[in-house]
PDB file of C-alpha atoms in Angstrom:
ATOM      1  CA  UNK A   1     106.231 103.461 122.833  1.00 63.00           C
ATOM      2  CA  UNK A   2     104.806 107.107 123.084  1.00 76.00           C
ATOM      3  CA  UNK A   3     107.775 108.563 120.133  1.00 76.00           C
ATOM      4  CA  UNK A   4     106.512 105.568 117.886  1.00 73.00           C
ATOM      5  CA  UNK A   5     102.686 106.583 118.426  1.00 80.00           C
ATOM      6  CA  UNK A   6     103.780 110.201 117.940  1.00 85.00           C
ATOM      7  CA  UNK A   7     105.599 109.177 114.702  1.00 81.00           C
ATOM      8  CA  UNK A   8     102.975 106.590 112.923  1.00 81.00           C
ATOM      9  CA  UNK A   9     100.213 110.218 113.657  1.00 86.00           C
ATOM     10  CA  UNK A  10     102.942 112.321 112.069  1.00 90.00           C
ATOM     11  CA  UNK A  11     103.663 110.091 108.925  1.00 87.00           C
ATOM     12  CA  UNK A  12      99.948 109.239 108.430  1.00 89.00           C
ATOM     13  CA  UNK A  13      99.136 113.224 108.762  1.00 92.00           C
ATOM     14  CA  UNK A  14     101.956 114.383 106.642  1.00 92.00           C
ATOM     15  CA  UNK A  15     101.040 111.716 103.381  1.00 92.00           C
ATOM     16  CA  UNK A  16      97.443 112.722 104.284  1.00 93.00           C
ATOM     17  CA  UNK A  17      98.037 116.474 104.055  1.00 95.00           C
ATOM     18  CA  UNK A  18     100.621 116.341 100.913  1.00 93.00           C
ATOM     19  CA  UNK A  19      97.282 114.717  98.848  1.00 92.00           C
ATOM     20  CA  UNK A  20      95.109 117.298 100.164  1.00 93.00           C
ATOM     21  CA  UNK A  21      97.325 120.181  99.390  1.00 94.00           C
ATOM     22  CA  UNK A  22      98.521 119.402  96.221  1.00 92.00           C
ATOM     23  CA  UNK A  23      95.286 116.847  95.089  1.00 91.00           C
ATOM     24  CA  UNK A  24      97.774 114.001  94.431  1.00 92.00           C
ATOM     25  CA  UNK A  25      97.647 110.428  94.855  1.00 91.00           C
ATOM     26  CA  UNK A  26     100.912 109.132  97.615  1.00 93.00           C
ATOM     27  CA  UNK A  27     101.691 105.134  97.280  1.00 92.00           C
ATOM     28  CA  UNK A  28     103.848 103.686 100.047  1.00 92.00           C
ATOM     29  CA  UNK A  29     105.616 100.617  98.982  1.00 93.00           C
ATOM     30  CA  UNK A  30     107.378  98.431 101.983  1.00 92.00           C
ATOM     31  CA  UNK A  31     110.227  97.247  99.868  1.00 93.00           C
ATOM     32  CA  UNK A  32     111.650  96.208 103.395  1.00 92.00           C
ATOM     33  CA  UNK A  33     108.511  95.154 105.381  1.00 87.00           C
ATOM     34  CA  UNK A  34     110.139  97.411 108.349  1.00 84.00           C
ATOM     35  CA  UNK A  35     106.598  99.634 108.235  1.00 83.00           C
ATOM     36  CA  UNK A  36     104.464  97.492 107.859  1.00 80.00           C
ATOM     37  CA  UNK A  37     105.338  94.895 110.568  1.00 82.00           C
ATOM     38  CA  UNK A  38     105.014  97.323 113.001  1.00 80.00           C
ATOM     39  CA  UNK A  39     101.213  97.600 114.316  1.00 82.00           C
ATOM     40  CA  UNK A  40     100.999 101.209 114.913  1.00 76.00           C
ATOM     41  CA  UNK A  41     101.699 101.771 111.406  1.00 82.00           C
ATOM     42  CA  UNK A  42     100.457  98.785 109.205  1.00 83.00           C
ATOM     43  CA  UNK A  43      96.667  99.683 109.217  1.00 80.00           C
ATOM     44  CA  UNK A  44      97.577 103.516 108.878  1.00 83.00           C
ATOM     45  CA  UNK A  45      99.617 102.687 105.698  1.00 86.00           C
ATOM     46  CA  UNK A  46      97.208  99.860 104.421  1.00 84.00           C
ATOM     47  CA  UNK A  47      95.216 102.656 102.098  1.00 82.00           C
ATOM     48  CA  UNK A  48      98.766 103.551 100.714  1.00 86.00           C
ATOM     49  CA  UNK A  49      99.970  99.895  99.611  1.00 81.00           C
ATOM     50  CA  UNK A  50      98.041 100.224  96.134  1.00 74.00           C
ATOM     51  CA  UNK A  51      97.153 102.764  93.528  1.00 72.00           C
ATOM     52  CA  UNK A  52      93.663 102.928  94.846  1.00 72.00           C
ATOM     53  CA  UNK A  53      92.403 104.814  92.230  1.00 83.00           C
ATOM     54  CA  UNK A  54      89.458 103.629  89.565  1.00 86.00           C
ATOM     55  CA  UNK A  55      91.566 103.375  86.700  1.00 92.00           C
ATOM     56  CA  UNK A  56      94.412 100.858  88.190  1.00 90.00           C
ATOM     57  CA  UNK A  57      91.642  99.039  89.989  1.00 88.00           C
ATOM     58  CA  UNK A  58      90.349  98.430  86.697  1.00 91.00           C
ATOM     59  CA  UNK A  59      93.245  97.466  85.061  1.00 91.00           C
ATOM     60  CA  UNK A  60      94.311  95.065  87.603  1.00 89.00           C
ATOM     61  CA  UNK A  61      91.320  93.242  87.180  1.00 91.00           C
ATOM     62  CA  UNK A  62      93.857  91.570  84.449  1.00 92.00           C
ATOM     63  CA  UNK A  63      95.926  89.166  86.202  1.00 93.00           C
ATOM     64  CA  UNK A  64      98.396  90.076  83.634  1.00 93.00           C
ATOM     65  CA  UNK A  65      98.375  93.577  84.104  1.00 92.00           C
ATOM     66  CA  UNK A  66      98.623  93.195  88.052  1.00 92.00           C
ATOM     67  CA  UNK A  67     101.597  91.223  87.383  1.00 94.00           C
ATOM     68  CA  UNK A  68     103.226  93.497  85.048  1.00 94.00           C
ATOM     69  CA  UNK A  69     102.772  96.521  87.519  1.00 91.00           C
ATOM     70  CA  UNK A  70     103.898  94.298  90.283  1.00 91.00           C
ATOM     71  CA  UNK A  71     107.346  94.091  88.499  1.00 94.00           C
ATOM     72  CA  UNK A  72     107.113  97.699  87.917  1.00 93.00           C
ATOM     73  CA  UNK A  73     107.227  98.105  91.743  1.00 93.00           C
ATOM     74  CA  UNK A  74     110.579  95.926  91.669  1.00 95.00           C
ATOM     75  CA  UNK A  75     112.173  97.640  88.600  1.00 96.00           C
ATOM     76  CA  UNK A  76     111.378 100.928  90.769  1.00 97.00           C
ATOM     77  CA  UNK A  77     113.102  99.699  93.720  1.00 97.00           C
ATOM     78  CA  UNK A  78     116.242  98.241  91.883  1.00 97.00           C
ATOM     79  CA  UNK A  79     116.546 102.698  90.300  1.00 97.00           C
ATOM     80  CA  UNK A  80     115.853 103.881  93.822  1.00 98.00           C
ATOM     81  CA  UNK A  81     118.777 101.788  95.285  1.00 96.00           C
ATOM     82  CA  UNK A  82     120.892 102.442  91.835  1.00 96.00           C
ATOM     83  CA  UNK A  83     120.527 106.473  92.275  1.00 96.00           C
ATOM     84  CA  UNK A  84     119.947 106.535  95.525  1.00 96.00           C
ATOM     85  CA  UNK A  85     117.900 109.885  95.301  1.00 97.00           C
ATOM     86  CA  UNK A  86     114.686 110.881  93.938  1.00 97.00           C
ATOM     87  CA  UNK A  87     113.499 111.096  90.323  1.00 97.00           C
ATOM     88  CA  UNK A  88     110.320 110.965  87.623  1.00 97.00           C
ATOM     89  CA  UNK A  89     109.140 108.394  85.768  1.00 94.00           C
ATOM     90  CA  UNK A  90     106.166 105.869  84.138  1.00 93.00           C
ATOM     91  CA  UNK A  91     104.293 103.071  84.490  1.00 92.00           C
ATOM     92  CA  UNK A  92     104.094 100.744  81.277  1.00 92.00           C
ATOM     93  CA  UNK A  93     100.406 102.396  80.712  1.00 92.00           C
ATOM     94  CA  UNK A  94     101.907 105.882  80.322  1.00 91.00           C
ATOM     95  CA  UNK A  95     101.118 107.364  83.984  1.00 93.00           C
ATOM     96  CA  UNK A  96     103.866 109.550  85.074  1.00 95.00           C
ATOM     97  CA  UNK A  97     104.976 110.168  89.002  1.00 95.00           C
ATOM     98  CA  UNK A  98     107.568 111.505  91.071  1.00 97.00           C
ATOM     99  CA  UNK A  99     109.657 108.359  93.092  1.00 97.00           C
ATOM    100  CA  UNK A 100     110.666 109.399  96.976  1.00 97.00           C
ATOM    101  CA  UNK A 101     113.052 106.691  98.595  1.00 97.00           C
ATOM    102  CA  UNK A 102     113.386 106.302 101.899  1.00 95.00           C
ATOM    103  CA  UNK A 103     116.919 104.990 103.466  1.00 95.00           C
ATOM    104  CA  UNK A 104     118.291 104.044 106.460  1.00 93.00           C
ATOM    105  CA  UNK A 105     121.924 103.137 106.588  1.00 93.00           C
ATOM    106  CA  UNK A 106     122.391 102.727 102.604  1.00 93.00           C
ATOM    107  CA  UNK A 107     119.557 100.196 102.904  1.00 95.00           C
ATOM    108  CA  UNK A 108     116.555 101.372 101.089  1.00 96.00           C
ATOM    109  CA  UNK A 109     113.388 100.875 103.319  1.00 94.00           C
ATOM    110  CA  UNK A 110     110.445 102.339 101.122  1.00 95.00           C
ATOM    111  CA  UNK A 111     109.737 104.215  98.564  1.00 96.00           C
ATOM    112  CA  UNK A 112     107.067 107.244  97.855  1.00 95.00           C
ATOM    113  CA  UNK A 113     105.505 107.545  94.601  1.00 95.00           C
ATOM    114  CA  UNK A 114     102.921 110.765  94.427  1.00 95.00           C
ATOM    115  CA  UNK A 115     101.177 111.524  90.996  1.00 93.00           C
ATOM    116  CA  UNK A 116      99.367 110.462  88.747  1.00 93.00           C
ATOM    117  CA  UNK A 117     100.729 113.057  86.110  1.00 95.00           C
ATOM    118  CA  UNK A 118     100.632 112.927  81.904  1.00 94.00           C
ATOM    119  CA  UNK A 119     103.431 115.156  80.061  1.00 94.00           C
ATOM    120  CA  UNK A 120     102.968 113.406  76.607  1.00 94.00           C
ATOM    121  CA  UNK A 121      99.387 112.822  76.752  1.00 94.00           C
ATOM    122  CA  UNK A 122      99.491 111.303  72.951  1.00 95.00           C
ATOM    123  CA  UNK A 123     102.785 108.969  73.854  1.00 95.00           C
ATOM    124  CA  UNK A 124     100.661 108.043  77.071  1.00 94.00           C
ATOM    125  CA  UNK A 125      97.335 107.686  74.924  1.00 96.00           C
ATOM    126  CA  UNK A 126      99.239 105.138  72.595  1.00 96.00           C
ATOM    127  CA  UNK A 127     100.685 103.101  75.301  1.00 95.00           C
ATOM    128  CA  UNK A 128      97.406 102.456  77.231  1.00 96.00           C
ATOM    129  CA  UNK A 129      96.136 101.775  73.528  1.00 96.00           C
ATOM    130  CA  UNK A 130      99.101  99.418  72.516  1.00 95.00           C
ATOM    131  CA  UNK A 131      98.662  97.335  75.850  1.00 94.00           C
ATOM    132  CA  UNK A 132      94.368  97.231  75.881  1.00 95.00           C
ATOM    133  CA  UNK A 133      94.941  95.702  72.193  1.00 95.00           C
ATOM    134  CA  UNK A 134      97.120  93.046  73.832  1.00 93.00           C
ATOM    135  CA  UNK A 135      95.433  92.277  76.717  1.00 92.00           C
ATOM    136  CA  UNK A 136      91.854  92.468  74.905  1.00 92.00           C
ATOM    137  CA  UNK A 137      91.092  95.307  77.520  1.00 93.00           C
ATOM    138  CA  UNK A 138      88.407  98.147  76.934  1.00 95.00           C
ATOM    139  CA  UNK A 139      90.581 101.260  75.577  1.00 96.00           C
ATOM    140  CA  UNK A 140      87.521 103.516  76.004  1.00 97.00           C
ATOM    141  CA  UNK A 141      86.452 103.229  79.009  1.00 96.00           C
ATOM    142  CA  UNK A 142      90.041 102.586  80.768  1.00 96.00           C
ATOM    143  CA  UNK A 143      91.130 106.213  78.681  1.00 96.00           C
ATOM    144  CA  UNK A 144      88.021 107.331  80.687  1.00 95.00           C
ATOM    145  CA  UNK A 145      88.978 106.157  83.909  1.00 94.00           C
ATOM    146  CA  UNK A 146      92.251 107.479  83.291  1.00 94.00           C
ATOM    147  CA  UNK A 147      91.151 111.169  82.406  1.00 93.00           C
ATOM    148  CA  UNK A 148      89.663 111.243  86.096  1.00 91.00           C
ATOM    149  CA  UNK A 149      93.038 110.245  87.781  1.00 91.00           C
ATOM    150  CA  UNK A 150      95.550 112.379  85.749  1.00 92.00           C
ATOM    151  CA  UNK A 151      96.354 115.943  87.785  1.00 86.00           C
ATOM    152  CA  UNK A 152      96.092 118.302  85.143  1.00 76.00           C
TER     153      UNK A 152
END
């Protein structure tokens, strides 16, 4: 019981430390519910479940856009288990991140994603715009929100 205490502190301080140091958002997503049916580390990792920032807590508002990143999360899962190592890549509104699985035995168990990062701020600019105009969302003041998430 002690190495599982000593192991939820160490997780929780290391994900806590990495956004300190490098001023970067960390997700944890529970593709395998293995983390978060254990008690010692389901309310540490509760704060890590969502994007908890101001602009995707705006956009989900949409119960189409929640839905649409929700299969995000699954298309992410299905690459992590297809390549089986890390890599970079984009939500459908143009925010970029780097993608950590975690394994166990071939079986993938989580998955890390730490950002939120721009490279093509006018490609990223056009899909927010392209998907507000769909969803009769407000392009201003999401591109607003947005500005304040993005590590420059």
């Amino acid at each position: 019981m002690e190495q599982k205490k000593e192991f939820a502190a160490f997780l929780l301080a290391s994900l806590q430390r990495v956004e300190k140091r490098y001023r970067v958002s960390v997700n944890f997503h529970d593709v395998s519910q293995a983390f978060f049916c254990n008690p010692l580390l389901q309310k540490g990792l509760m704060p890590y479940g969502l994007h908890d920032n101001s602009f995707c807590a705006e956009v989900k508002k949409n119960d189409q856009c929640l839905k649409t990143c929700s299969l995000g999360k699954v298309r992410i899962a299905k690459k992590c288990q297809k390549r089986k190592r890390y890599f970079y890549g984009a939500c459908y509104l143009g925010l970029e991140e780097l993608i950590f699985p975690i394994f166990f035995h071939e079986k993938l168990l989580a998955f890390l994603c730490v950002g939120e990062f721009c490279t093509d701020e006018e490609q990223s600019l056009f899909m927010l715009r392209r998907y507000c105009s769909q969803q009769k969302l407000e392009y201003e003041k999401l591109k607003q929100k947005r500005e304040q998430v993005v590590v420059p």
